[in-house]
Tab-separated table of C-alpha atoms and ligand atoms in Angstrom:
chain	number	residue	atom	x	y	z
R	1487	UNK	CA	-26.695	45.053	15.174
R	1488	UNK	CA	-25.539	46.024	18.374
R	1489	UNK	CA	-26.460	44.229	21.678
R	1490	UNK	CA	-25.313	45.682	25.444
R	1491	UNK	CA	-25.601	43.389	28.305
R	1492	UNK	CA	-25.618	44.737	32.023
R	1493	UNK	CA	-24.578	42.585	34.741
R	1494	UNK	CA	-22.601	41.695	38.064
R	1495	UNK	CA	-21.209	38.393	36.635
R	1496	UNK	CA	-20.263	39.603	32.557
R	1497	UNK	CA	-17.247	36.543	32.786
R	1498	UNK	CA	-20.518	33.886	33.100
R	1499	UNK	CA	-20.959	35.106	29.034
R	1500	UNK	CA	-17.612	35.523	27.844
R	1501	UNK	CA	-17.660	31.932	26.950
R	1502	UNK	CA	-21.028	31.359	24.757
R	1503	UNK	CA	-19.906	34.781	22.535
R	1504	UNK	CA	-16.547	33.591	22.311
R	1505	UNK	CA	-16.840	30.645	20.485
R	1506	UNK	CA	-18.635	28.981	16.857
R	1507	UNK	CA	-21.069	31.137	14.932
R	1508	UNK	CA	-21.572	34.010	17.960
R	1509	UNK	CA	-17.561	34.676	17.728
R	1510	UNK	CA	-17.868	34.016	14.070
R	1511	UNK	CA	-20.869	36.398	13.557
R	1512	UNK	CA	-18.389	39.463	15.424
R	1513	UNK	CA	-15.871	38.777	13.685
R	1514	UNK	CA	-17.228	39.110	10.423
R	1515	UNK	CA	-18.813	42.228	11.895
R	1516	UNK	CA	-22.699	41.641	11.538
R	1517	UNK	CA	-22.919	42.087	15.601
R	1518	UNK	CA	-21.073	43.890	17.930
R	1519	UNK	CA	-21.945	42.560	21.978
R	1520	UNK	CA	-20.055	44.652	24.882
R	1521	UNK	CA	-20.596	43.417	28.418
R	1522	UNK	CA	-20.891	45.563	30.823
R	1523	UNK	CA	-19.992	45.005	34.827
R	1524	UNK	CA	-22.640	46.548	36.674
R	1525	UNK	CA	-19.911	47.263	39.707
R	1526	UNK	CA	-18.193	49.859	37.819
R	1527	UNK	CA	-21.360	51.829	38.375
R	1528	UNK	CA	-21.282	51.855	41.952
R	1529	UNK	CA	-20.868	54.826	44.168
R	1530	UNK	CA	-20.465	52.529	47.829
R	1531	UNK	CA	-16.740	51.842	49.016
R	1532	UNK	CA	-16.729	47.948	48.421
R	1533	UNK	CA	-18.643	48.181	44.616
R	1534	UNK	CA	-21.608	46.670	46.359
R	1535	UNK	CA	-24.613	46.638	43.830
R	1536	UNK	CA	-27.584	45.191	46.201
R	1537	UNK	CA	-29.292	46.460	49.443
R	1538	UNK	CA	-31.772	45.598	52.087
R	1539	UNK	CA	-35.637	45.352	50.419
R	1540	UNK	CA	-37.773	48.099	52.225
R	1541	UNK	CA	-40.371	46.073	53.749
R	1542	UNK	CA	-37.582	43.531	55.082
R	1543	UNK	CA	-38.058	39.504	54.310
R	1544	UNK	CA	-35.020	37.988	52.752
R	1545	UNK	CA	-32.981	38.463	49.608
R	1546	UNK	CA	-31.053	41.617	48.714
R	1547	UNK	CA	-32.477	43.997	45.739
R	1548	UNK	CA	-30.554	45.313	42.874
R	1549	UNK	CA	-29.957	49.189	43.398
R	1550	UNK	CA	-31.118	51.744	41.269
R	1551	UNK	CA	-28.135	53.932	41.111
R	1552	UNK	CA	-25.523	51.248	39.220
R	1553	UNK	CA	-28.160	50.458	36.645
R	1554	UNK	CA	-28.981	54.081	36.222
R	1555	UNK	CA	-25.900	55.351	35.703
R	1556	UNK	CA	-24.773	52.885	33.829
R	1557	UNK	CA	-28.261	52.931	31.511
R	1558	UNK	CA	-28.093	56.771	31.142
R	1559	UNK	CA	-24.404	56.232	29.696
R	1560	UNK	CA	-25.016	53.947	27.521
R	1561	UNK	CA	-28.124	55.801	26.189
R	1562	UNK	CA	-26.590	58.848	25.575
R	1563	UNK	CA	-24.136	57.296	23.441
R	1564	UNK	CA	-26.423	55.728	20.999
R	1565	UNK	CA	-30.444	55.347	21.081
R	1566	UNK	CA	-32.057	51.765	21.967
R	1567	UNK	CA	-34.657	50.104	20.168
R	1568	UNK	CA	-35.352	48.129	23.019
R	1569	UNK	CA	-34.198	47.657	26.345
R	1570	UNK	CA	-35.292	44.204	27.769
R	1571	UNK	CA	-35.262	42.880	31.555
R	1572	UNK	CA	-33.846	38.901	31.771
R	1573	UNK	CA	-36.494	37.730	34.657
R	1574	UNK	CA	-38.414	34.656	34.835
R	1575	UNK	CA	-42.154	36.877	35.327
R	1576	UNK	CA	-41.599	38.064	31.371
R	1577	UNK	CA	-43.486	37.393	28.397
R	1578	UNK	CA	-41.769	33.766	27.282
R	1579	UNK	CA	-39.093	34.085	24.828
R	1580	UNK	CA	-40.641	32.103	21.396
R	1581	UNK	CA	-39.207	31.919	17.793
R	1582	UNK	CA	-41.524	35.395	16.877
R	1583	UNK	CA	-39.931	37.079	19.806
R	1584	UNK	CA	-36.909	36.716	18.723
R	1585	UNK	CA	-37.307	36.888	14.670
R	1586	UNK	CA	-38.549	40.326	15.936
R	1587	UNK	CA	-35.421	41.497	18.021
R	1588	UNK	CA	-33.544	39.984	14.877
R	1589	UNK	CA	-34.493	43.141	12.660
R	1590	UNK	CA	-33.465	45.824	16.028
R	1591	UNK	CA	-30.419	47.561	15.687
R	1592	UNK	CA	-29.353	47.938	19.279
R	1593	UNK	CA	-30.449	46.349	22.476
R	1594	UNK	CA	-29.740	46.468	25.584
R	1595	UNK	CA	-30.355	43.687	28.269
R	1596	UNK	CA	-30.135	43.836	31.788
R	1597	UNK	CA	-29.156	40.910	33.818
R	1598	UNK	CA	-30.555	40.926	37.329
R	1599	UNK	CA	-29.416	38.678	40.209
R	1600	UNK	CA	-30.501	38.547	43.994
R	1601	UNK	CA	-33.833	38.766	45.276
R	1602	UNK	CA	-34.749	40.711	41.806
R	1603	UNK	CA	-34.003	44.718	40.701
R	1604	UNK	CA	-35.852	47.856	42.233
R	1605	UNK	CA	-39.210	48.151	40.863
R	1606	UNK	CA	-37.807	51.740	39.798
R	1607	UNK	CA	-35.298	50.731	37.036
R	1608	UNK	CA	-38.303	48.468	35.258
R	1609	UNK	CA	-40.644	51.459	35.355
R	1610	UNK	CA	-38.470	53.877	34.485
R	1611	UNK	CA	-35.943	52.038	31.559
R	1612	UNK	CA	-37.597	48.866	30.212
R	1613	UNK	CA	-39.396	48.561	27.628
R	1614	UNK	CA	-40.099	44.846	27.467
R	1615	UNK	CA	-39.368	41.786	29.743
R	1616	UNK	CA	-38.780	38.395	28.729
R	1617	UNK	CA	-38.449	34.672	30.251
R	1618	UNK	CA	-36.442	32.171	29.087
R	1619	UNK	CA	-38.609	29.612	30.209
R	1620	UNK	CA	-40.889	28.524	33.882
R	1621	UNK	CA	-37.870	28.092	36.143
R	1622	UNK	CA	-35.484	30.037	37.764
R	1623	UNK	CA	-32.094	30.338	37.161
R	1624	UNK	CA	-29.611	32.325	39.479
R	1625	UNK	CA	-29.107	35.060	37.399
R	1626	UNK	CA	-30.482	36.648	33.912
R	1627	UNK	CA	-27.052	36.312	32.551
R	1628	UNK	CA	-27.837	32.797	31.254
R	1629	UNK	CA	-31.067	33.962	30.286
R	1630	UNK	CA	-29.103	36.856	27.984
R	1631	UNK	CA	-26.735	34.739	26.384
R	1632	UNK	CA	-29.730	32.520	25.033
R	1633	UNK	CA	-32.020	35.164	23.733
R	1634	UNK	CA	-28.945	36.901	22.137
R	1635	UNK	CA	-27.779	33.579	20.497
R	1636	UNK	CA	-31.396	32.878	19.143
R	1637	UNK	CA	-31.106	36.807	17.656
R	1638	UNK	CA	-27.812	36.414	16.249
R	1639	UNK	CA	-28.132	33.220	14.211
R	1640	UNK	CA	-31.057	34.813	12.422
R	1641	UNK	CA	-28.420	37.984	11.479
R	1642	UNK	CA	-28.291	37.678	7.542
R	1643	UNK	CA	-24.644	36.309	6.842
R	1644	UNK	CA	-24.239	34.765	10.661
R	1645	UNK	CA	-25.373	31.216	9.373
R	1646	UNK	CA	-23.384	30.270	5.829
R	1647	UNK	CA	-26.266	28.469	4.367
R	1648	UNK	CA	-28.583	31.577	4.201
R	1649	UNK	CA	-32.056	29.218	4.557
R	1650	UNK	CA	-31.044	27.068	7.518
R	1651	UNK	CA	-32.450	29.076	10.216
R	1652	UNK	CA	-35.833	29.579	8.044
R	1653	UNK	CA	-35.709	25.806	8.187
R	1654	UNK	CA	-35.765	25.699	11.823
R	1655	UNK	CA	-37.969	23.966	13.927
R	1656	UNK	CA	-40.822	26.863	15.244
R	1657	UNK	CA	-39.987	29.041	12.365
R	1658	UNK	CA	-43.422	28.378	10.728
R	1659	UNK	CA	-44.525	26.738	13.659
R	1660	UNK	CA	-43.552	23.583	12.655
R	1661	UNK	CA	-40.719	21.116	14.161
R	1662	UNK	CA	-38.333	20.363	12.260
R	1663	UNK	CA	-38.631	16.913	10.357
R	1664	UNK	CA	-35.977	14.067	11.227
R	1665	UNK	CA	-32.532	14.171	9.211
R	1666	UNK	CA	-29.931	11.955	8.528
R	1667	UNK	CA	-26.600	11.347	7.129
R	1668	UNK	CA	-24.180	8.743	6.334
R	1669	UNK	CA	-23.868	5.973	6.330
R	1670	UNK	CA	-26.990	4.305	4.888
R	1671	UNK	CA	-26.892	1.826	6.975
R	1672	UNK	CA	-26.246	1.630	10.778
R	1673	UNK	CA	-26.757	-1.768	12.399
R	1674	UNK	CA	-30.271	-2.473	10.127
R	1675	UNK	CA	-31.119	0.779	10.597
R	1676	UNK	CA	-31.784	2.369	6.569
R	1677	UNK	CA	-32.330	6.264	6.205
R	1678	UNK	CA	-35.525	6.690	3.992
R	1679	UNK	CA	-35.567	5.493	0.619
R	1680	UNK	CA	-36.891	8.815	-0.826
R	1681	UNK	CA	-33.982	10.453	0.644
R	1682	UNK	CA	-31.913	9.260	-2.019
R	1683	UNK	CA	-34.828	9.527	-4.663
R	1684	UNK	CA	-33.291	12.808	-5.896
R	1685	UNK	CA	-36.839	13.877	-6.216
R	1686	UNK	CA	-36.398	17.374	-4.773
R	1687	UNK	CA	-40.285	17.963	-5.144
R	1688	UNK	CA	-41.071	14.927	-3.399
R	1689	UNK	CA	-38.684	15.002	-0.715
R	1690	UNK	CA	-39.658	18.283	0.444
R	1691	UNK	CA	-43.488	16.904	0.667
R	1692	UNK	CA	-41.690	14.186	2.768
R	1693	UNK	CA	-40.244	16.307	4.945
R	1694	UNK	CA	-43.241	18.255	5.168
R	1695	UNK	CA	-45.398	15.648	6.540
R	1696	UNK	CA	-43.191	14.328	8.943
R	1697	UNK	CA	-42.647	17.898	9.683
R	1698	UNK	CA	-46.522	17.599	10.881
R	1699	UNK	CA	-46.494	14.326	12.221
R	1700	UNK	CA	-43.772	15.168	14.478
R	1701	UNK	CA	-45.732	18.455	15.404
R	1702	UNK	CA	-49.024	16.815	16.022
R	1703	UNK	CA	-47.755	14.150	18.450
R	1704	UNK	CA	-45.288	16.805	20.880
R	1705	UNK	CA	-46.122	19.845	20.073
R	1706	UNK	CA	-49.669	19.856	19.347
R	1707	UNK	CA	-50.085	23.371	20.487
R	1708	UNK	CA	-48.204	24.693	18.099
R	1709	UNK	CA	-50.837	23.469	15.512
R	1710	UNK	CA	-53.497	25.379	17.096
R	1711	UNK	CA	-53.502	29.023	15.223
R	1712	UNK	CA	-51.453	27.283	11.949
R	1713	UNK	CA	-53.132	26.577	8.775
R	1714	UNK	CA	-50.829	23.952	7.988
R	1715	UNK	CA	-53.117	21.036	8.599
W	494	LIG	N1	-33.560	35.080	35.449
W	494	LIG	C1	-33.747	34.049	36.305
W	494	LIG	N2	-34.498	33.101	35.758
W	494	LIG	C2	-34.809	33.525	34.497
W	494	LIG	C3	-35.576	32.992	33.429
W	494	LIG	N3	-36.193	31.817	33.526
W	494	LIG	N4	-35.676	33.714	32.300
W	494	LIG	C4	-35.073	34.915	32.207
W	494	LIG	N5	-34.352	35.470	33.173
W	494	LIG	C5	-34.208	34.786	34.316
């Protein structure tokens, strides 16, 4: 997989892909991710990116021409299975969403800042639009790094044991069920007998059940369309 990020601020991701399982995952090659800085796009004298909105109020825009350019390059060089806007008015990034993107060979995500992007580039170049979440942040690059980690981790050979991430909470709409470690014991605190039952069949109906129980008392929505119960 190959995933191209567009933005004004690319040093506000260099971080989150350069360390654990993201660095990990390019390294061992099963995801290539090139940032690019929308101000090498621009044609104005001081690399500006933004401009006035027609119609005034306040805020700058995000110009069409450094996204254009910069979206026509990249597309020439290789074709996009999707190319997704970062903007709080999207379709709310979920567990599907991204098991989806997961099985994409290249993306392409645009991270917009300011007042928002030119209507223009959204008509013209994306092809879906997703939220992080009902709040704003100050700039989709956040956004980006998030819905690329949640893709990247589900990358056959990213995680080393291969059925941890189909163990994840959400991934059959399910939380997760508690887990525990050593030591046995912590200040009168015991882990679950059956834990150490070495009953494999029974511990997995253990975990199962708090699996709902956990569900059904803070996520009870997610019970709704599941035939779990
Ligand atoms: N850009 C600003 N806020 C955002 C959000 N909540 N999700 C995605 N992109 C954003």
């Amino acid at each position: 997989m190959r995933i191209d990020i567009i933005s004004v601020l690319p040093e506000l991701m260099e971080s989150p892909f350069s360390a654990s399982i993201l660095k990990r995952a390019q390294e061992k090659g099963l995801v290539e991710v090139h940032l690019h800085n929308l101000r090498d796009y621009s044609e104005k004298k001081f690399k500006q990116v933004d401009d006035y909105a027609y119609g005034g109020g306040a805020g700058m825009v995000m110009s069409i021409i450094p996204f254009s350019k910069c979206i026509k390059q990249l597309k020439a060089e290789r074709e996009y299975d999707e190319i997704i806007f970062m903007t709080p008015d999207g379709e709310q990034l979920n567990q599907q969403i991204a098991n989806q993107l997961s099985l994409k060979g290249n993306l392409l995500l645009l991270a917009g800042h300011y007042k928002g992007i030119d209507q223009r580039i959204r008509d013209k170049y994306v092809t879906r639009e997703i939220s992080i979440g009902d709040y704003v942040l100050s700039g989709g690059e956040l956004a980006a790094a998030v819905l690329s980690d949640a893709i990247i981790r589900l990358l056959p050979g990213v995680l080393n044991d291969e059925t941890s991430a189909l163990s994840d909470s959400f991934q059959d709409n399910l939380l997760a069920p508690p887990v525990y470690t050593r030591p046995f014991e912590f200040e009168g605190m015991k882990v679950p007998e059956i834990l150490r039952s070495g009953d494999d069949k029974k511990i997995e109906e253990w975990r199962h059940e708090q699996a709902l129980e956990r569900t059904k008392t803070r996520r009870p929505d997610l019970l709704k369309n599941n035939s779990q119960e």
